[in-house]
Structures are given as C-alpha cells and as structure tokens.
Amino acid sequence: MEEKKKEELEWRRKTWKLVSKVRLESPLIQCITNFVSMDLMANTLLSAGASPAMVHSLEEIHEFTPRVSALCLNVGTLSSSSLPAMIAAAKLCSQLDIPWVLDPVAVSASSFRFDACVQLVQFKPTVIRGNASEIISLSSCSLQSSAASMGVDSTHGSMDAVEAAKLLAQTSGAIVAVSGATDIVTDGNQVVGAHNGVPLMQKITATGCAVTALIAAFVAVDKSHALDAAVSALAVFGVAGELGMKMAKGPSSLRMHLIDSLYGLDEATLQSHVNITSLC
Ligand SMILES: Nc1ncnc2c1ncn2[C@@H]1O[C@H](COP(=O)(O)OP(=O)(O)O)[C@@H](O)[C@H]1O
Ligand SMILES: Cc1ncsc1CCOP(=O)(O)O
Ligand SMILES: [Mg+2]
C-alpha cells in the first residue's frame, strides 16, 4: 500500500480512537474563558462527551483545578480579575502535569492582553491554538508585528503562519495549532494539515474558542500524543461543520447543526470525511 494511503488510514484510526475515548472517559475540562464563547465551548465539550466546568474565580482554583483532566485558558474578555485566576490555574497544571491549552484571542489588541499571553506561555501550555494573525503576533514577541489585526478575526490565512507557528512551538515547547481553511499543527519540526471544515464556520462567533476547548478534551485523554490529539480535534470539529453545512441555512443554523453533528458522529461518517496530511 502506498505511503500516502497508509498515512490517511492511520489518521482515520487515530481520530476515531480519540472520539471514542472522550465519549468513554468524559474528561473534566475546566475553562477560564470569555463571556462570548462560554456557551458554545461548554456545549461543544458536552456534545463530544466531555464534561465542561467554567470555574473562574481565584478563590476556587487551588481546590478545583487539581481535579481536572485538562484546563482551557482563553483571553477573549480578559480582565484584571480573570488573569490572576488563569495564572494560578496554569501554574498548578504545570506543577501537576495536567495538560492545558491556551487560546490567545486578539492577542495584539492591547499590551495588557499581549503581556498576559506572554506571561501565561511561561507556564508551558501543552497546546496553543489561535488564528493566523494571533499566532504570527504571539510568535513575533512584539506587539508591533505586522499581524496586529483589528480584533478577534484573522487578517491572514493559516498558510501565512506556518513559520511563525514553528518558531512559537520551538520557543514555547508547546504544540502550536493555526486554524483556517487548512488547520496547521506543528511541534516546531513536523507540520500536519487538517483540511476539514467550511468557510461559514468563521461567521459563527466562538468557533475558534470552541475548537480550542475540544483540543483540551482530546489532549486530556491522550496527553503523551498532544500533536495527534490537536490535529484530530480540529479535523473532527471541521467534519461536524461539513455535516452541519448540509442542513444549515446560514450561520445560526450551522451553529445548531454543527453541535448536533458532533454529538451524533459515527465511525463510518467520520472516516469518510477526515482529511489529514503531512505538510512538511
Ligand atoms: N476558510 C475556512 N474553511 C474551512 N474551515 C474554516 C475556515 N476558516 C476557519 N475554519 C474553521 O473554523 C473554526 C474557527 O477557525 P478561525 O475562524 O480561524 O478561529 P477564530 O474564531 O479563533 O478566529 C476552525 O475549526 C477552523 O478550522
Ligand atoms: C467577539 C469576541 N470578543 C471577545 S472574545 C470574542 C469571541 C471570539 O471567538 P473566536 O475567537 O472563536 O472567534
Ligand atoms: Mg479566536
């Protein structure tokens, strides 16, 4: 069997195995996240079989965070009260070897947010997932980078961010995922592309946040293979978007059908849609 076909079959196997593991183990995923995406993140996790907990306050971190399977930090509506809780949670996960993922939403929007992301990266996230502009900004380590976008939406395509993602992975030690038409995932050396999803997903607010939460659930059940887990989560979320698109009339109904498709995903359907390739 030719190499490409073997790789394709291997990714199908890995991805379904992780979907099954999340459904079986129902990992507890703590999300300290933004007010916009809280609902979609929680429902994405629940539909995938995980157990979301949007536990935010600093006073609860020392008791709750040690009990979670993974942590998801998202700076979308960062504030002087949420940041200390994020730092405390990230520090605990780093000390207790609990996987955690970072979503640097609109990292270039302000120096407060940029500095917060740089500080959080010091606590060794397992995965960093952002759109292309966010990853280019964070990788450049300077707020004045060319990627300073106007807000949460990317002004770059994912393929523009491959080198920036590799550099960020090398300097941070994290797996770095760049979402877009092709989702790019790298450990700083290997680069894998997940080619699933539909453009209309960009018109639903919080789909990026939601897929970062799904990455946390997949990493929770296979933390020693974080790159594969991140690729699989991105592919699964993209397949749910493709299936939902067949029934949707616009972004609002796609949001609904995407969640339903994620909940009802079966092995045969997933395997006939998953499209993952090595990029370099
Ligand atoms: N052009 C596209 N084609 C297919 N899927 C896309 C496209 N753009 C984004 N997506 C998907 O939509 C989701 C959100 O990605 P994105 O919009 O890049 O993140 P963010 O919302 O953080 O900016 C991801 O699952 C991504 O794979
Ligand atoms: C609009 C907005 N503003 C602050 S967070 C947020 C949601 C961003 O979600 P995503 O990064 O998934 O588009
Ligand atoms: Mg985002």
PDB file of C-alpha atoms and ligand atoms in Angstrom:
ATOM      1  CA  MET A   1       0.000   0.000   0.000  1.00  0.00           C
ATOM      2  CA  GLU A   2       1.468   3.387  -0.914  1.00  0.00           C
ATOM      3  CA  GLU A   3       2.715   5.619   1.920  1.00  0.00           C
ATOM      4  CA  LYS A   4       0.068   8.314   1.435  1.00  0.00           C
ATOM      5  CA  LYS A   5      -2.780   5.829   1.710  1.00  0.00           C
ATOM      6  CA  LYS A   6      -1.236   4.269   4.823  1.00  0.00           C
ATOM      7  CA  GLU A   7      -0.960   7.696   6.451  1.00  0.00           C
ATOM      8  CA  GLU A   8      -4.573   8.504   5.555  1.00  0.00           C
ATOM      9  CA  LEU A   9      -5.831   5.259   7.127  1.00  0.00           C
ATOM     10  CA  GLU A  10      -3.683   5.824  10.229  1.00  0.00           C
ATOM     11  CA  TRP A  11      -5.150   9.284  10.807  1.00  0.00           C
ATOM     12  CA  ARG A  12      -8.684   7.907  10.392  1.00  0.00           C
ATOM     13  CA  ARG A  13      -7.916   5.255  13.032  1.00  0.00           C
ATOM     14  CA  LYS A  14      -6.321   7.719  15.457  1.00  0.00           C
ATOM     15  CA  THR A  15      -9.128  10.251  15.121  1.00  0.00           C
ATOM     16  CA  TRP A  16     -11.940   7.768  15.732  1.00  0.00           C
ATOM     17  CA  LYS A  17      -9.998   6.262  18.684  1.00  0.00           C
ATOM     18  CA  LEU A  18      -9.831   9.693  20.327  1.00  0.00           C
ATOM     19  CA  VAL A  19     -13.513  10.450  19.677  1.00  0.00           C
ATOM     20  CA  SER A  20     -14.359   7.145  21.364  1.00  0.00           C
ATOM     21  CA  LYS A  21     -12.010   7.791  24.300  1.00  0.00           C
ATOM     22  CA  VAL A  22     -13.541  11.216  25.022  1.00  0.00           C
ATOM     23  CA  ARG A  23     -17.047   9.699  24.939  1.00  0.00           C
ATOM     24  CA  LEU A  24     -15.975   6.832  27.207  1.00  0.00           C
ATOM     25  CA  GLU A  25     -13.873   8.781  29.740  1.00  0.00           C
ATOM     26  CA  SER A  26     -15.841  12.064  29.736  1.00  0.00           C
ATOM     27  CA  PRO A  27     -12.804  14.134  30.821  1.00  0.00           C
ATOM     28  CA  LEU A  28     -13.469  17.074  33.182  1.00  0.00           C
ATOM     29  CA  ILE A  29     -12.359  20.204  31.311  1.00  0.00           C
ATOM     30  CA  GLN A  30     -12.049  23.492  33.219  1.00  0.00           C
ATOM     31  CA  CYS A  31     -12.460  26.569  31.033  1.00  0.00           C
ATOM     32  CA  ILE A  32     -11.489  30.041  32.200  1.00  0.00           C
ATOM     33  CA  THR A  33     -12.750  31.794  29.157  1.00  0.00           C
ATOM     34  CA  ASN A  34     -14.584  34.727  27.668  1.00  0.00           C
ATOM     35  CA  PHE A  35     -18.230  35.720  28.120  1.00  0.00           C
ATOM     36  CA  VAL A  36     -18.936  35.477  24.363  1.00  0.00           C
ATOM     37  CA  SER A  37     -17.896  31.875  23.814  1.00  0.00           C
ATOM     38  CA  MET A  38     -18.730  30.237  27.160  1.00  0.00           C
ATOM     39  CA  ASP A  39     -21.961  28.645  25.907  1.00  0.00           C
ATOM     40  CA  LEU A  40     -20.596  27.274  22.633  1.00  0.00           C
ATOM     41  CA  MET A  41     -17.471  25.960  24.367  1.00  0.00           C
ATOM     42  CA  ALA A  42     -19.498  24.152  27.036  1.00  0.00           C
ATOM     43  CA  ASN A  43     -21.941  22.703  24.509  1.00  0.00           C
ATOM     44  CA  THR A  44     -19.147  21.633  22.153  1.00  0.00           C
ATOM     45  CA  LEU A  45     -17.457  19.774  25.019  1.00  0.00           C
ATOM     46  CA  LEU A  46     -20.727  18.208  26.179  1.00  0.00           C
ATOM     47  CA  SER A  47     -21.670  17.104  22.659  1.00  0.00           C
ATOM     48  CA  ALA A  48     -18.271  15.472  22.253  1.00  0.00           C
ATOM     49  CA  GLY A  49     -18.801  13.537  25.506  1.00  0.00           C
ATOM     50  CA  ALA A  50     -16.551  15.620  27.753  1.00  0.00           C
ATOM     51  CA  SER A  51     -17.620  17.365  30.972  1.00  0.00           C
ATOM     52  CA  PRO A  52     -17.153  21.172  30.912  1.00  0.00           C
ATOM     53  CA  ALA A  53     -16.758  23.327  34.047  1.00  0.00           C
ATOM     54  CA  MET A  54     -16.492  27.087  33.619  1.00  0.00           C
ATOM     55  CA  VAL A  55     -14.919  27.609  37.050  1.00  0.00           C
ATOM     56  CA  HIS A  56     -13.382  31.087  37.026  1.00  0.00           C
ATOM     57  CA  SER A  57     -12.773  32.561  40.474  1.00  0.00           C
ATOM     58  CA  LEU A  58      -9.300  32.707  42.002  1.00  0.00           C
ATOM     59  CA  GLU A  59     -10.725  31.502  45.331  1.00  0.00           C
ATOM     60  CA  GLU A  60     -11.694  28.138  43.770  1.00  0.00           C
ATOM     61  CA  ILE A  61      -8.564  27.374  41.762  1.00  0.00           C
ATOM     62  CA  HIS A  62      -6.484  25.683  44.461  1.00  0.00           C
ATOM     63  CA  GLU A  63      -9.322  23.224  45.284  1.00  0.00           C
ATOM     64  CA  PHE A  64     -10.796  22.622  41.818  1.00  0.00           C
ATOM     65  CA  THR A  65      -8.006  22.742  39.235  1.00  0.00           C
ATOM     66  CA  PRO A  66      -6.020  19.767  40.644  1.00  0.00           C
ATOM     67  CA  ARG A  67      -9.105  17.622  39.969  1.00  0.00           C
ATOM     68  CA  VAL A  68      -9.495  18.389  36.254  1.00  0.00           C
ATOM     69  CA  SER A  69      -8.363  16.318  33.270  1.00  0.00           C
ATOM     70  CA  ALA A  70      -7.339  19.433  31.303  1.00  0.00           C
ATOM     71  CA  LEU A  71      -7.571  23.226  31.508  1.00  0.00           C
ATOM     72  CA  CYS A  72      -8.523  25.644  28.710  1.00  0.00           C
ATOM     73  CA  LEU A  73      -7.495  29.300  29.095  1.00  0.00           C
ATOM     74  CA  ASN A  74      -8.972  31.867  26.723  1.00  0.00           C
ATOM     75  CA  VAL A  75      -8.181  35.603  26.953  1.00  0.00           C
ATOM     76  CA  GLY A  76     -11.127  36.799  24.854  1.00  0.00           C
ATOM     77  CA  THR A  77     -12.582  39.053  27.566  1.00  0.00           C
ATOM     78  CA  LEU A  78      -9.527  39.175  29.798  1.00  0.00           C
ATOM     79  CA  SER A  79      -9.743  41.352  32.913  1.00  0.00           C
ATOM     80  CA  SER A  80      -7.665  42.216  35.975  1.00  0.00           C
ATOM     81  CA  SER A  81      -9.804  39.717  37.906  1.00  0.00           C
ATOM     82  CA  SER A  82      -9.668  36.788  35.472  1.00  0.00           C
ATOM     83  CA  LEU A  83      -5.935  36.994  34.824  1.00  0.00           C
ATOM     84  CA  PRO A  84      -4.803  36.057  38.363  1.00  0.00           C
ATOM     85  CA  ALA A  85      -7.119  33.029  38.270  1.00  0.00           C
ATOM     86  CA  MET A  86      -5.665  31.995  34.894  1.00  0.00           C
ATOM     87  CA  ILE A  87      -2.101  32.349  36.168  1.00  0.00           C
ATOM     88  CA  ALA A  88      -2.869  30.335  39.321  1.00  0.00           C
ATOM     89  CA  ALA A  89      -4.555  27.590  37.282  1.00  0.00           C
ATOM     90  CA  ALA A  90      -1.796  27.433  34.655  1.00  0.00           C
ATOM     91  CA  LYS A  91       0.860  27.294  37.372  1.00  0.00           C
ATOM     92  CA  LEU A  92      -0.931  24.405  39.124  1.00  0.00           C
ATOM     93  CA  CYS A  93      -1.366  22.459  35.865  1.00  0.00           C
ATOM     94  CA  SER A  94       2.292  22.939  35.062  1.00  0.00           C
ATOM     95  CA  GLN A  95       3.284  21.661  38.525  1.00  0.00           C
ATOM     96  CA  LEU A  96       0.833  18.720  38.472  1.00  0.00           C
ATOM     97  CA  ASP A  97       1.471  17.705  34.843  1.00  0.00           C
ATOM     98  CA  ILE A  98      -2.147  18.395  33.919  1.00  0.00           C
ATOM     99  CA  PRO A  99      -2.420  19.294  30.217  1.00  0.00           C
ATOM    100  CA  TRP A 100      -3.616  22.797  29.460  1.00  0.00           C
ATOM    101  CA  VAL A 101      -4.287  24.762  26.268  1.00  0.00           C
ATOM    102  CA  LEU A 102      -4.138  28.490  25.537  1.00  0.00           C
ATOM    103  CA  ASP A 103      -6.324  30.463  23.106  1.00  0.00           C
ATOM    104  CA  PRO A 104      -4.659  33.885  22.662  1.00  0.00           C
ATOM    105  CA  VAL A 105      -7.779  35.655  21.370  1.00  0.00           C
ATOM    106  CA  ALA A 106      -6.957  39.024  19.746  1.00  0.00           C
ATOM    107  CA  VAL A 107      -3.514  38.912  21.391  1.00  0.00           C
ATOM    108  CA  SER A 108      -2.378  42.037  19.514  1.00  0.00           C
ATOM    109  CA  ALA A 109      -5.382  44.148  20.560  1.00  0.00           C
ATOM    110  CA  SER A 110      -3.638  45.605  23.641  1.00  0.00           C
ATOM    111  CA  SER A 111      -0.389  45.436  25.580  1.00  0.00           C
ATOM    112  CA  PHE A 112      -2.350  44.173  28.629  1.00  0.00           C
ATOM    113  CA  ARG A 113      -3.562  41.155  26.656  1.00  0.00           C
ATOM    114  CA  PHE A 114      -0.278  40.621  24.855  1.00  0.00           C
ATOM    115  CA  ASP A 115       1.761  40.709  28.084  1.00  0.00           C
ATOM    116  CA  ALA A 116      -0.746  38.358  29.745  1.00  0.00           C
ATOM    117  CA  CYS A 117      -0.321  35.788  26.951  1.00  0.00           C
ATOM    118  CA  VAL A 118       3.467  36.042  27.127  1.00  0.00           C
ATOM    119  CA  GLN A 119       3.250  35.513  30.894  1.00  0.00           C
ATOM    120  CA  LEU A 120       0.899  32.515  30.535  1.00  0.00           C
ATOM    121  CA  VAL A 121       3.168  30.864  27.948  1.00  0.00           C
ATOM    122  CA  GLN A 122       5.868  30.743  30.660  1.00  0.00           C
ATOM    123  CA  PHE A 123       3.713  28.065  32.370  1.00  0.00           C
ATOM    124  CA  LYS A 124       4.240  25.679  29.449  1.00  0.00           C
ATOM    125  CA  PRO A 125       0.884  25.166  27.726  1.00  0.00           C
ATOM    126  CA  THR A 126       0.554  21.771  26.064  1.00  0.00           C
ATOM    127  CA  VAL A 127      -1.097  23.377  23.034  1.00  0.00           C
ATOM    128  CA  ILE A 128      -1.540  26.954  21.809  1.00  0.00           C
ATOM    129  CA  ARG A 129      -4.381  27.358  19.279  1.00  0.00           C
ATOM    130  CA  GLY A 130      -5.063  30.632  17.524  1.00  0.00           C
ATOM    131  CA  ASN A 131      -5.964  32.030  14.148  1.00  0.00           C
ATOM    132  CA  ALA A 132      -3.128  33.041  11.825  1.00  0.00           C
ATOM    133  CA  SER A 133      -2.903  36.675  12.942  1.00  0.00           C
ATOM    134  CA  GLU A 134      -2.855  35.677  16.603  1.00  0.00           C
ATOM    135  CA  ILE A 135      -0.088  33.122  16.124  1.00  0.00           C
ATOM    136  CA  ILE A 136       2.018  35.477  13.998  1.00  0.00           C
ATOM    137  CA  SER A 137       1.673  38.181  16.672  1.00  0.00           C
ATOM    138  CA  LEU A 138       2.450  35.915  19.618  1.00  0.00           C
ATOM    139  CA  SER A 139       5.355  34.292  17.778  1.00  0.00           C
ATOM    140  CA  SER A 140       6.881  37.652  16.899  1.00  0.00           C
ATOM    141  CA  CYS A 141       7.003  38.512  20.613  1.00  0.00           C
ATOM    142  CA  SER A 142       6.350  42.135  19.689  1.00  0.00           C
ATOM    143  CA  LEU A 143       3.078  43.965  19.763  1.00  0.00           C
ATOM    144  CA  GLN A 144       4.100  45.993  16.740  1.00  0.00           C
ATOM    145  CA  SER A 145       4.171  42.900  14.499  1.00  0.00           C
ATOM    146  CA  SER A 146       2.660  43.117  11.059  1.00  0.00           C
ATOM    147  CA  ALA A 147      -0.088  40.784  12.207  1.00  0.00           C
ATOM    148  CA  ALA A 148      -1.752  43.271  14.526  1.00  0.00           C
ATOM    149  CA  SER A 149      -5.304  42.681  13.423  1.00  0.00           C
ATOM    150  CA  MET A 150      -8.283  44.896  14.216  1.00  0.00           C
ATOM    151  CA  GLY A 151      -9.880  42.464  16.637  1.00  0.00           C
ATOM    152  CA  VAL A 152     -10.594  38.763  17.070  1.00  0.00           C
ATOM    153  CA  ASP A 153     -10.748  37.938  13.353  1.00  0.00           C
ATOM    154  CA  SER A 154      -7.656  36.965  11.397  1.00  0.00           C
ATOM    155  CA  THR A 155      -6.344  39.136   8.586  1.00  0.00           C
ATOM    156  CA  HIS A 156      -4.015  36.353   7.476  1.00  0.00           C
ATOM    157  CA  GLY A 157      -4.515  32.835   6.124  1.00  0.00           C
ATOM    158  CA  SER A 158      -3.209  29.844   8.075  1.00  0.00           C
ATOM    159  CA  MET A 159      -0.544  29.089   5.469  1.00  0.00           C
ATOM    160  CA  ASP A 160       0.935  32.568   6.145  1.00  0.00           C
ATOM    161  CA  ALA A 161       1.604  31.463   9.727  1.00  0.00           C
ATOM    162  CA  VAL A 162       3.484  28.168   9.250  1.00  0.00           C
ATOM    163  CA  GLU A 163       6.953  29.557  10.022  1.00  0.00           C
ATOM    164  CA  ALA A 164       5.609  31.662  12.901  1.00  0.00           C
ATOM    165  CA  ALA A 165       3.877  28.592  14.333  1.00  0.00           C
ATOM    166  CA  LYS A 166       7.065  26.510  14.081  1.00  0.00           C
ATOM    167  CA  LEU A 167       9.077  29.246  15.811  1.00  0.00           C
ATOM    168  CA  LEU A 168       6.480  29.619  18.593  1.00  0.00           C
ATOM    169  CA  ALA A 169       6.448  25.845  19.091  1.00  0.00           C
ATOM    170  CA  GLN A 170      10.264  25.783  19.314  1.00  0.00           C
ATOM    171  CA  THR A 171      10.463  28.694  21.754  1.00  0.00           C
ATOM    172  CA  SER A 172       7.486  27.746  23.958  1.00  0.00           C
ATOM    173  CA  GLY A 173       7.734  23.952  23.855  1.00  0.00           C
ATOM    174  CA  ALA A 174       4.019  23.821  23.041  1.00  0.00           C
ATOM    175  CA  ILE A 175       2.250  22.194  20.143  1.00  0.00           C
ATOM    176  CA  VAL A 176       1.006  25.150  18.059  1.00  0.00           C
ATOM    177  CA  ALA A 177      -2.197  24.981  16.022  1.00  0.00           C
ATOM    178  CA  VAL A 178      -3.237  27.617  13.494  1.00  0.00           C
ATOM    179  CA  SER A 179      -6.865  27.435  12.405  1.00  0.00           C
ATOM    180  CA  GLY A 180      -8.066  28.368   8.931  1.00  0.00           C
ATOM    181  CA  ALA A 181      -9.072  26.801   5.605  1.00  0.00           C
ATOM    182  CA  THR A 182      -6.361  24.265   6.385  1.00  0.00           C
ATOM    183  CA  ASP A 183      -5.675  23.883  10.091  1.00  0.00           C
ATOM    184  CA  ILE A 184      -1.913  23.728  10.633  1.00  0.00           C
ATOM    185  CA  VAL A 185      -0.445  21.869  13.619  1.00  0.00           C
ATOM    186  CA  THR A 186       3.269  21.741  14.439  1.00  0.00           C
ATOM    187  CA  ASP A 187       5.699  20.717  17.180  1.00  0.00           C
ATOM    188  CA  GLY A 188       8.264  23.067  15.705  1.00  0.00           C
ATOM    189  CA  ASN A 189       9.556  20.450  13.315  1.00  0.00           C
ATOM    190  CA  GLN A 190       6.743  18.262  11.922  1.00  0.00           C
ATOM    191  CA  VAL A 191       3.819  20.108  10.277  1.00  0.00           C
ATOM    192  CA  VAL A 192       0.428  18.442   9.782  1.00  0.00           C
ATOM    193  CA  GLY A 193      -2.603  19.846   7.943  1.00  0.00           C
ATOM    194  CA  ALA A 194      -6.255  19.159   8.760  1.00  0.00           C
ATOM    195  CA  HIS A 195      -8.305  20.067   5.682  1.00  0.00           C
ATOM    196  CA  ASN A 196     -11.819  19.751   7.069  1.00  0.00           C
ATOM    197  CA  GLY A 197     -14.407  22.465   7.838  1.00  0.00           C
ATOM    198  CA  VAL A 198     -16.412  25.023   5.860  1.00  0.00           C
ATOM    199  CA  PRO A 199     -15.826  28.797   5.434  1.00  0.00           C
ATOM    200  CA  LEU A 200     -19.153  29.683   7.074  1.00  0.00           C
ATOM    201  CA  MET A 201     -17.715  28.474  10.405  1.00  0.00           C
ATOM    202  CA  GLN A 202     -15.827  31.788  10.536  1.00  0.00           C
ATOM    203  CA  LYS A 203     -19.151  33.608  10.645  1.00  0.00           C
ATOM    204  CA  ILE A 204     -20.158  31.939  13.895  1.00  0.00           C
ATOM    205  CA  THR A 205     -18.575  33.730  16.827  1.00  0.00           C
ATOM    206  CA  ALA A 206     -16.609  31.457  19.172  1.00  0.00           C
ATOM    207  CA  THR A 207     -15.949  28.559  16.792  1.00  0.00           C
ATOM    208  CA  GLY A 208     -12.227  29.090  17.325  1.00  0.00           C
ATOM    209  CA  CYS A 209     -12.729  29.120  21.094  1.00  0.00           C
ATOM    210  CA  ALA A 210     -14.887  26.004  20.793  1.00  0.00           C
ATOM    211  CA  VAL A 211     -12.311  24.036  18.828  1.00  0.00           C
ATOM    212  CA  THR A 212      -9.644  25.020  21.372  1.00  0.00           C
ATOM    213  CA  ALA A 213     -11.863  23.539  24.095  1.00  0.00           C
ATOM    214  CA  LEU A 214     -12.254  20.372  22.015  1.00  0.00           C
ATOM    215  CA  ILE A 215      -8.453  20.193  21.683  1.00  0.00           C
ATOM    216  CA  ALA A 216      -8.290  20.290  25.503  1.00  0.00           C
ATOM    217  CA  ALA A 217     -10.680  17.312  25.723  1.00  0.00           C
ATOM    218  CA  PHE A 218      -8.678  15.290  23.170  1.00  0.00           C
ATOM    219  CA  VAL A 219      -5.360  16.098  24.843  1.00  0.00           C
ATOM    220  CA  ALA A 220      -6.899  15.145  28.203  1.00  0.00           C
ATOM    221  CA  VAL A 221      -7.366  11.553  27.026  1.00  0.00           C
ATOM    222  CA  ASP A 222      -4.002  11.229  25.248  1.00  0.00           C
ATOM    223  CA  LYS A 223      -1.588  13.774  26.710  1.00  0.00           C
ATOM    224  CA  SER A 224       1.512  11.940  25.514  1.00  0.00           C
ATOM    225  CA  HIS A 225       0.423  12.485  21.892  1.00  0.00           C
ATOM    226  CA  ALA A 226      -0.626  16.134  22.015  1.00  0.00           C
ATOM    227  CA  LEU A 227       0.101  16.836  18.350  1.00  0.00           C
ATOM    228  CA  ASP A 228      -2.083  13.948  17.173  1.00  0.00           C
ATOM    229  CA  ALA A 229      -4.785  14.965  19.663  1.00  0.00           C
ATOM    230  CA  ALA A 230      -4.822  18.563  18.417  1.00  0.00           C
ATOM    231  CA  VAL A 231      -4.930  17.504  14.755  1.00  0.00           C
ATOM    232  CA  SER A 232      -7.735  15.027  15.456  1.00  0.00           C
ATOM    233  CA  ALA A 233      -9.836  17.560  17.390  1.00  0.00           C
ATOM    234  CA  LEU A 234      -9.506  20.115  14.576  1.00  0.00           C
ATOM    235  CA  ALA A 235     -10.440  17.505  11.968  1.00  0.00           C
ATOM    236  CA  VAL A 236     -13.440  16.265  13.994  1.00  0.00           C
ATOM    237  CA  PHE A 237     -14.741  19.796  14.551  1.00  0.00           C
ATOM    238  CA  GLY A 238     -14.283  20.512  10.836  1.00  0.00           C
ATOM    239  CA  VAL A 239     -16.154  17.333   9.850  1.00  0.00           C
ATOM    240  CA  ALA A 240     -19.007  18.367  12.171  1.00  0.00           C
ATOM    241  CA  GLY A 241     -19.052  21.697  10.328  1.00  0.00           C
ATOM    242  CA  GLU A 242     -19.167  19.954   6.945  1.00  0.00           C
ATOM    243  CA  LEU A 243     -22.045  17.709   8.053  1.00  0.00           C
ATOM    244  CA  GLY A 244     -23.894  20.648   9.615  1.00  0.00           C
ATOM    245  CA  MET A 245     -23.485  22.705   6.456  1.00  0.00           C
ATOM    246  CA  LYS A 246     -25.574  20.157   4.535  1.00  0.00           C
ATOM    247  CA  MET A 247     -28.586  21.149   6.683  1.00  0.00           C
ATOM    248  CA  ALA A 248     -27.804  24.786   7.503  1.00  0.00           C
ATOM    249  CA  LYS A 249     -29.436  27.879   6.001  1.00  0.00           C
ATOM    250  CA  GLY A 250     -26.910  30.347   7.478  1.00  0.00           C
ATOM    251  CA  PRO A 251     -24.519  30.840  10.418  1.00  0.00           C
ATOM    252  CA  SER A 252     -27.139  30.498  13.152  1.00  0.00           C
ATOM    253  CA  SER A 253     -28.494  27.159  11.899  1.00  0.00           C
ATOM    254  CA  LEU A 254     -24.968  25.958  11.132  1.00  0.00           C
ATOM    255  CA  ARG A 255     -24.109  26.559  14.805  1.00  0.00           C
ATOM    256  CA  MET A 256     -27.014  24.292  15.788  1.00  0.00           C
ATOM    257  CA  HIS A 257     -26.378  21.581  13.174  1.00  0.00           C
ATOM    258  CA  LEU A 258     -22.630  21.544  13.881  1.00  0.00           C
ATOM    259  CA  ILE A 259     -23.262  20.679  17.529  1.00  0.00           C
ATOM    260  CA  ASP A 260     -25.845  18.034  16.585  1.00  0.00           C
ATOM    261  CA  SER A 261     -23.433  16.522  14.028  1.00  0.00           C
ATOM    262  CA  LEU A 262     -20.623  16.402  16.600  1.00  0.00           C
ATOM    263  CA  TYR A 263     -22.931  14.632  19.052  1.00  0.00           C
ATOM    264  CA  GLY A 264     -24.101  12.049  16.506  1.00  0.00           C
ATOM    265  CA  LEU A 265     -20.794  11.436  14.722  1.00  0.00           C
ATOM    266  CA  ASP A 266     -20.288   7.745  13.894  1.00  0.00           C
ATOM    267  CA  GLU A 267     -17.133   5.895  12.824  1.00  0.00           C
ATOM    268  CA  ALA A 268     -18.083   5.374   9.167  1.00  0.00           C
ATOM    269  CA  THR A 269     -19.125   9.012   8.640  1.00  0.00           C
ATOM    270  CA  LEU A 270     -16.025  10.360  10.361  1.00  0.00           C
ATOM    271  CA  GLN A 271     -13.684   8.081   8.451  1.00  0.00           C
ATOM    272  CA  SER A 272     -15.237   9.012   5.103  1.00  0.00           C
ATOM    273  CA  HIS A 273     -14.714  12.720   5.773  1.00  0.00           C
ATOM    274  CA  VAL A 274     -11.445  13.071   7.720  1.00  0.00           C
ATOM    275  CA  ASN A 275      -8.779  14.713   5.554  1.00  0.00           C
ATOM    276  CA  ILE A 276      -5.398  14.998   7.290  1.00  0.00           C
ATOM    277  CA  THR A 277      -1.985  15.137   5.577  1.00  0.00           C
ATOM    278  CA  SER A 278       1.640  15.772   6.489  1.00  0.00           C
ATOM    279  CA  LEU A 279       2.687  19.157   5.125  1.00  0.00           C
ATOM    280  CA  CYS A 280       6.446  19.034   5.673  1.00  0.00           C
TER     281      CYS A 280
HETATM  282  N1  LIG B   1     -11.957  29.002   5.244  1.00  0.00           N
HETATM  283  C1  LIG B   1     -12.254  28.015   6.079  1.00  0.00           C
HETATM  284  N2  LIG B   1     -12.621  26.816   5.594  1.00  0.00           N
HETATM  285  C2  LIG B   1     -12.935  25.803   6.433  1.00  0.00           C
HETATM  286  N3  LIG B   1     -12.903  25.891   7.789  1.00  0.00           N
HETATM  287  C3  LIG B   1     -12.537  27.079   8.313  1.00  0.00           C
HETATM  288  C4  LIG B   1     -12.187  28.189   7.513  1.00  0.00           C
HETATM  289  N4  LIG B   1     -11.855  29.218   8.343  1.00  0.00           N
HETATM  290  C5  LIG B   1     -11.998  28.762   9.601  1.00  0.00           C
HETATM  291  N5  LIG B   1     -12.395  27.482   9.600  1.00  0.00           N
HETATM  292  C6  LIG B   1     -12.665  26.654  10.766  1.00  0.00           C
HETATM  293  O1  LIG B   1     -13.458  27.437  11.661  1.00  0.00           O
HETATM  294  C7  LIG B   1     -13.023  27.265  13.012  1.00  0.00           C
HETATM  295  C8  LIG B   1     -12.625  28.626  13.601  1.00  0.00           C
HETATM  296  O2  LIG B   1     -11.428  28.991  12.998  1.00  0.00           O
HETATM  297  P1  LIG B   1     -10.977  30.534  12.969  1.00  0.00           P
HETATM  298  O3  LIG B   1     -12.071  31.367  12.456  1.00  0.00           O
HETATM  299  O4  LIG B   1      -9.653  30.528  12.260  1.00  0.00           O
HETATM  300  O5  LIG B   1     -10.687  30.810  14.512  1.00  0.00           O
HETATM  301  P2  LIG B   1     -11.036  32.140  15.359  1.00  0.00           P
HETATM  302  O6  LIG B   1     -12.519  32.073  15.516  1.00  0.00           O
HETATM  303  O7  LIG B   1     -10.287  31.949  16.651  1.00  0.00           O
HETATM  304  O8  LIG B   1     -10.573  33.300  14.542  1.00  0.00           O
HETATM  305  C9  LIG B   1     -11.895  26.248  12.972  1.00  0.00           C
HETATM  306  O9  LIG B   1     -12.391  24.961  13.262  1.00  0.00           O
HETATM  307  C10 LIG B   1     -11.405  26.303  11.527  1.00  0.00           C
HETATM  308  O10 LIG B   1     -10.871  25.061  11.098  1.00  0.00           O
HETATM  309  C1  LIG B   2     -16.099  38.546  19.675  1.00  0.00           C
HETATM  310  C2  LIG B   2     -15.261  38.272  20.879  1.00  0.00           C
HETATM  311  N1  LIG B   2     -14.780  39.277  21.653  1.00  0.00           N
HETATM  312  C3  LIG B   2     -14.036  38.891  22.699  1.00  0.00           C
HETATM  313  S1  LIG B   2     -13.944  37.199  22.750  1.00  0.00           S
HETATM  314  C4  LIG B   2     -14.911  37.019  21.335  1.00  0.00           C
HETATM  315  C5  LIG B   2     -15.222  35.679  20.735  1.00  0.00           C
HETATM  316  C6  LIG B   2     -14.075  35.236  19.884  1.00  0.00           C
HETATM  317  O1  LIG B   2     -14.300  33.915  19.496  1.00  0.00           O
HETATM  318  P1  LIG B   2     -13.429  33.236  18.332  1.00  0.00           P
HETATM  319  O2  LIG B   2     -12.005  33.577  18.602  1.00  0.00           O
HETATM  320  O3  LIG B   2     -13.708  31.792  18.446  1.00  0.00           O
HETATM  321  O4  LIG B   2     -13.926  33.841  17.058  1.00  0.00           O
HETATM  322 MG    MG B   3     -10.316  33.019  18.223  1.00  0.00          MG
END
